[in-house]
Tab-separated table of C-alpha atoms and ligand atoms in Angstrom:
chain	number	residue	atom	x	y	z
A	1	MET	CA	-19.229	11.513	-11.710
A	2	PRO	CA	-20.042	8.495	-9.480
A	3	VAL	CA	-17.221	7.126	-7.500
A	4	HIS	CA	-17.209	3.747	-9.396
A	5	ALA	CA	-16.589	5.637	-12.567
A	6	GLN	CA	-13.494	7.513	-11.431
A	7	ARG	CA	-10.458	6.485	-13.482
A	8	ASP	CA	-7.605	4.808	-11.749
A	9	PRO	CA	-4.428	6.967	-11.652
A	10	ASP	CA	-1.904	6.825	-14.484
A	11	LYS	CA	1.430	5.293	-13.673
A	12	HIS	CA	3.554	8.062	-15.180
A	13	VAL	CA	1.467	10.696	-13.342
A	14	MET	CA	2.450	8.965	-10.088
A	15	GLU	CA	6.043	8.754	-11.003
A	16	ASN	CA	6.139	12.495	-11.805
A	17	ALA	CA	4.252	13.362	-8.599
A	18	TYR	CA	6.511	11.428	-6.318
A	19	ALA	CA	9.639	12.680	-7.993
A	20	LYS	CA	8.362	16.083	-6.835
A	21	TRP	CA	7.315	14.863	-3.372
A	22	ALA	CA	10.493	13.194	-2.527
A	23	PRO	CA	12.504	16.075	-1.080
A	24	ILE	CA	9.683	17.189	1.259
A	25	TYR	CA	7.911	13.842	1.736
A	26	ASP	CA	9.223	13.122	5.220
A	27	ALA	CA	8.533	16.373	6.651
A	28	LEU	CA	4.998	16.665	5.368
A	29	CYS	CA	3.715	12.999	5.312
A	30	GLY	CA	5.852	11.578	8.232
A	31	PRO	CA	3.532	12.949	10.905
A	32	ILE	CA	0.311	12.632	8.879
A	33	PHE	CA	0.556	9.011	8.175
A	34	LEU	CA	2.353	7.976	11.378
A	35	ASN	CA	-0.610	6.227	13.118
A	36	GLY	CA	-1.385	4.198	9.822
A	37	ARG	CA	2.174	3.261	9.391
A	38	ARG	CA	2.614	2.051	12.973
A	39	ALA	CA	-0.747	0.053	12.865
A	40	ALA	CA	0.336	-1.650	9.622
A	41	ALA	CA	3.923	-2.500	10.737
A	42	GLN	CA	2.579	-3.864	14.089
A	43	ALA	CA	0.239	-6.115	12.014
A	44	ALA	CA	3.163	-7.239	9.878
A	45	ARG	CA	5.458	-8.006	13.001
A	46	ASN	CA	2.699	-10.153	14.241
A	47	VAL	CA	3.120	-12.249	11.054
A	48	GLY	CA	6.929	-11.807	11.173
A	49	GLY	CA	9.482	-13.396	8.793
A	50	GLN	CA	10.101	-12.042	5.318
A	51	ILE	CA	8.016	-8.947	4.604
A	52	LEU	CA	7.826	-7.196	1.282
A	53	GLU	CA	6.677	-3.506	1.422
A	54	ILE	CA	5.308	-2.255	-1.896
A	55	GLY	CA	5.460	1.576	-2.395
A	56	VAL	CA	8.097	1.760	0.384
A	57	GLY	CA	8.597	5.325	-0.355
A	58	THR	CA	11.512	6.948	1.640
A	59	GLY	CA	11.506	4.206	4.275
A	60	LEU	CA	9.810	6.069	6.883
A	61	SER	CA	8.333	2.601	8.191
A	62	PHE	CA	11.789	1.205	8.929
A	63	ASP	CA	11.416	2.806	12.416
A	64	ASP	CA	8.358	0.675	13.116
A	65	TYR	CA	9.964	-2.830	12.407
A	66	ASP	CA	12.642	-4.713	14.280
A	67	ALA	CA	15.053	-7.567	13.851
A	68	SER	CA	12.209	-10.146	14.137
A	69	THR	CA	11.539	-9.344	10.428
A	70	GLU	CA	13.383	-9.060	7.227
A	71	ILE	CA	12.191	-6.135	5.043
A	72	THR	CA	12.417	-5.867	1.243
A	73	GLY	CA	11.014	-2.570	-0.130
A	74	ILE	CA	10.070	-1.720	-3.627
A	75	ASP	CA	8.787	1.577	-5.113
A	76	ILE	CA	8.248	2.966	-8.685
A	77	SER	CA	9.907	6.178	-7.827
A	78	GLU	CA	13.703	6.297	-8.182
A	79	PRO	CA	13.944	9.568	-6.075
A	80	MET	CA	11.744	7.984	-3.252
A	81	ILE	CA	13.922	4.755	-3.268
A	82	ALA	CA	17.103	6.826	-3.238
A	83	ARG	CA	15.973	8.329	0.060
A	84	ALA	CA	15.088	5.024	1.468
A	85	ARG	CA	18.585	3.729	0.511
A	86	LEU	CA	20.038	6.740	2.370
A	87	ARG	CA	17.981	5.961	5.389
A	88	ALA	CA	19.135	2.290	5.293
A	89	ALA	CA	22.793	3.296	4.944
A	90	SER	CA	22.609	4.954	8.452
A	91	GLY	CA	23.314	1.451	9.668
A	92	ARG	CA	20.214	1.477	12.120
A	93	TYR	CA	18.094	-0.966	10.054
A	94	SER	CA	20.052	-4.158	9.722
A	95	PHE	CA	16.771	-5.969	8.945
A	96	VAL	CA	16.255	-4.096	5.760
A	97	LYS	CA	17.565	-6.594	3.158
A	98	GLY	CA	16.855	-5.004	-0.079
A	99	LEU	CA	15.447	-1.918	-1.838
A	100	ALA	CA	14.533	-1.810	-5.403
A	101	VAL	CA	13.015	0.485	-8.038
A	102	MET	CA	10.000	-1.882	-9.246
A	103	ASP	CA	6.555	-1.532	-10.327
A	104	ALA	CA	4.097	-3.306	-8.064
A	105	HIS	CA	2.166	-4.511	-11.015
A	106	ASP	CA	4.976	-6.624	-12.063
A	107	LEU	CA	6.827	-7.937	-9.007
A	108	ARG	CA	10.189	-9.595	-9.918
A	109	TYR	CA	9.913	-12.244	-7.137
A	110	ALA	CA	9.155	-15.944	-7.400
A	111	ASP	CA	5.886	-17.238	-6.186
A	112	ALA	CA	5.551	-17.892	-2.526
A	113	SER	CA	8.692	-15.805	-1.559
A	114	PHE	CA	7.234	-13.661	1.362
A	115	ASP	CA	5.402	-14.196	4.617
A	116	CYS	CA	3.708	-10.848	4.380
A	117	VAL	CA	3.175	-8.048	1.977
A	118	VAL	CA	2.599	-4.611	3.261
A	119	GLY	CA	1.120	-1.625	1.238
A	120	GLN	CA	1.027	1.674	3.232
A	121	PHE	CA	-0.789	4.445	1.402
A	122	VAL	CA	-0.229	2.930	-1.934
A	123	ILE	CA	-3.009	0.685	-3.195
A	124	THR	CA	-5.319	3.540	-4.040
A	125	LEU	CA	-2.617	5.182	-6.140
A	126	VAL	CA	-1.639	2.444	-8.609
A	127	ALA	CA	-3.130	2.180	-12.191
A	128	ASP	CA	-4.653	-1.299	-11.648
A	129	PRO	CA	-5.073	-2.061	-7.899
A	130	GLU	CA	-6.579	-5.512	-8.718
A	131	ARG	CA	-3.583	-6.594	-10.700
A	132	VAL	CA	-1.268	-5.256	-7.830
A	133	LEU	CA	-3.285	-7.263	-5.302
A	134	SER	CA	-2.961	-10.343	-7.384
A	135	GLU	CA	0.820	-9.862	-7.614
A	136	CYS	CA	0.943	-9.425	-3.852
A	137	ALA	CA	-1.053	-12.735	-3.354
A	138	ARG	CA	1.305	-14.601	-5.941
A	139	VAL	CA	4.527	-13.690	-4.016
A	140	LEU	CA	2.954	-14.716	-0.682
A	141	LYS	CA	3.505	-18.050	0.990
A	142	PRO	CA	0.395	-20.120	1.970
A	143	ASP	CA	-1.208	-18.443	4.968
A	144	GLY	CA	0.793	-15.370	4.385
A	145	GLN	CA	-0.909	-11.927	4.683
A	146	ILE	CA	-1.423	-8.812	2.658
A	147	ILE	CA	-1.672	-5.779	5.074
A	148	LEU	CA	-2.917	-2.658	3.614
A	149	VAL	CA	-3.530	0.774	5.304
A	150	ASN	CA	-5.055	3.680	3.576
A	151	HIS	CA	-7.542	6.456	3.682
A	152	LEU	CA	-10.530	4.835	1.924
A	153	TYR	CA	-13.538	6.665	0.416
A	154	SER	CA	-16.007	7.844	3.222
A	155	GLU	CA	-19.051	6.753	1.147
A	156	ARG	CA	-21.616	9.128	2.635
A	157	GLY	CA	-22.087	12.517	4.106
A	158	ILE	CA	-20.174	15.714	3.577
A	159	ALA	CA	-16.696	13.946	3.647
A	160	ALA	CA	-17.802	11.672	0.776
A	161	ALA	CA	-18.945	14.798	-1.217
A	162	VAL	CA	-15.659	16.705	-0.642
A	163	GLU	CA	-13.666	13.475	-1.569
A	164	ARG	CA	-15.616	13.212	-4.936
A	165	LEU	CA	-15.028	16.858	-5.624
A	166	LEU	CA	-11.162	16.614	-4.968
A	167	ALA	CA	-10.795	13.332	-6.831
A	168	GLN	CA	-10.109	14.684	-10.355
A	169	LYS	CA	-7.375	17.254	-9.183
A	170	ALA	CA	-5.942	14.962	-6.553
A	171	HIS	CA	-4.458	12.380	-8.895
A	172	SER	CA	-1.933	14.778	-10.364
A	173	PHE	CA	-0.675	15.484	-6.865
A	174	GLY	CA	-0.221	11.719	-6.212
A	175	LEU	CA	-3.319	11.439	-4.060
A	176	ARG	CA	-6.651	9.511	-4.334
A	177	PRO	CA	-9.433	10.324	-1.804
A	178	GLU	CA	-12.258	8.571	-3.510
A	179	PHE	CA	-11.190	4.744	-3.467
A	180	PRO	CA	-13.990	2.469	-1.930
A	181	PHE	CA	-13.283	-0.495	0.354
A	182	ALA	CA	-15.772	-2.496	-1.743
A	183	ARG	CA	-13.196	-2.730	-4.542
A	184	LEU	CA	-10.741	-4.526	-2.138
A	185	ALA	CA	-13.408	-6.825	-0.976
A	186	ALA	CA	-14.529	-7.639	-4.471
A	187	TRP	CA	-10.835	-8.455	-5.585
A	188	ALA	CA	-10.682	-11.064	-2.782
A	189	ALA	CA	-14.044	-12.678	-3.647
A	190	ASN	CA	-13.055	-12.858	-7.320
A	191	HIS	CA	-9.397	-13.875	-6.884
A	192	GLY	CA	-10.279	-17.015	-5.024
A	193	GLY	CA	-6.885	-17.390	-3.394
A	194	ALA	CA	-7.259	-14.756	-0.581
A	195	GLU	CA	-9.790	-14.055	2.175
A	196	LEU	CA	-10.517	-10.994	3.935
A	197	ILE	CA	-9.689	-11.314	7.643
A	198	GLU	CA	-9.875	-7.853	9.013
A	199	ARG	CA	-11.152	-4.346	8.252
A	200	ARG	CA	-10.732	-1.790	11.015
A	201	LYS	CA	-10.422	1.941	11.465
A	202	VAL	CA	-6.975	2.981	13.011
A	203	LYS	CA	-7.203	4.799	16.178
A	204	PRO	CA	-7.345	7.456	17.504
A	205	PHE	CA	-9.078	9.352	14.771
A	206	GLY	CA	-10.305	6.668	12.489
A	207	VAL	CA	-9.202	8.452	9.310
A	208	TYR	CA	-7.241	5.397	7.992
A	209	THR	CA	-8.420	1.917	7.477
A	210	LEU	CA	-6.344	-1.277	7.939
A	211	VAL	CA	-7.351	-4.213	5.783
A	212	ARG	CA	-5.801	-7.703	6.119
A	213	PHE	CA	-6.144	-10.655	3.606
A	214	ARG	CA	-4.881	-14.203	4.188
A	215	ARG	CA	-3.484	-16.295	1.309
A	216	ILE	CA	-5.497	-19.444	0.994
A	217	GLU	CA	-5.381	-22.343	-1.425
A	218	GLN	CA	-6.676	-21.047	-4.793
A	219	GLN	CA	-10.441	-21.827	-5.084
A	220	ARG	CA	-11.867	-22.269	-8.578
A	221	VAL	CA	-14.006	-19.366	-9.296
A	222	ALA	CA	-17.358	-20.013	-11.054
A	223	ALA	CA	-17.457	-18.626	-14.596
B	301	LIG	C1	1.721	8.060	-0.392
B	301	LIG	S1	3.347	7.411	-0.733
B	301	LIG	C2	3.543	6.182	0.567
B	301	LIG	C3	4.933	5.905	0.858
B	301	LIG	C4	5.173	5.008	2.091
B	301	LIG	N1	4.597	3.751	1.926
B	301	LIG	C5	4.740	5.741	3.422
B	301	LIG	O1	3.763	5.290	3.913
B	301	LIG	O2	5.445	6.792	3.750
B	301	LIG	C6	3.004	6.310	-2.147
B	301	LIG	C7	4.222	5.711	-2.609
B	301	LIG	O3	3.707	4.529	-3.643
B	301	LIG	C8	4.625	4.689	-4.697
B	301	LIG	N2	3.973	4.019	-5.925
B	301	LIG	C9	2.985	4.552	-6.655
B	301	LIG	N3	2.545	3.624	-7.629
B	301	LIG	C10	3.429	2.574	-7.513
B	301	LIG	C11	3.603	1.388	-8.244
B	301	LIG	N4	2.875	1.117	-9.427
B	301	LIG	N5	4.513	0.553	-7.777
B	301	LIG	C12	5.441	0.780	-6.753
B	301	LIG	N6	5.248	1.954	-5.988
B	301	LIG	C13	4.322	2.904	-6.459
B	301	LIG	C14	4.885	6.038	-4.986
B	301	LIG	O4	6.182	6.255	-5.775
B	301	LIG	C15	5.071	6.463	-3.420
B	301	LIG	O5	6.378	6.433	-2.966
């Protein structure tokens, strides 16, 4: 099946997958995603102010922020957010202002509420990535940024072939290896209220890609 024909993951499949992941998530994914998390949080700290993290998970990223920011985290998975709440209750993260169970497709925040929206290892897992990105843009203040970090589809070579092969089974485990960058770029081009300002591989291994969009005044998109 060509990569553009792969189905987006089902919301309930993700909820079930992360209910299972929650107890072991930190031990397993903490080290694996460390460089990506740090790069995204550093980029978010450069923006500063009020930051919304979608798919905040167990709150592993709290260690990468500081009191120059105010963090609000949401996640669709109750067991993951329960762990983030426990982490926040340690008292070490006074800058974490709120944690809620919420679907990133329907953010319960007013327009222009945040300076920055961060999505670490989540945009490839949602049922409708374009809708989630539009929700992120809606809750951003003018000039605010969407910062994403993820493994994206390798597009060629053996890695791409393996990712295509794994794609079908991976969704039920809450993973998605075959999501192409082109889809993120196409969203920005069609949305009209966001521009791509950065796309770079995260050092040292370049396995993850960091992508930044800036909120701009909505342009009228030609029909
Ligand atoms: C791979 S984990 C990443 C967690 C965290 N950002 C990190 O880097 O450790 C993906 C997270 O996205 C959440 N998620 C999946 N679909 C979501 C949705 N539609 N809305 C909000 N969160 C979602 C999952 O529950 C899970 O906690």
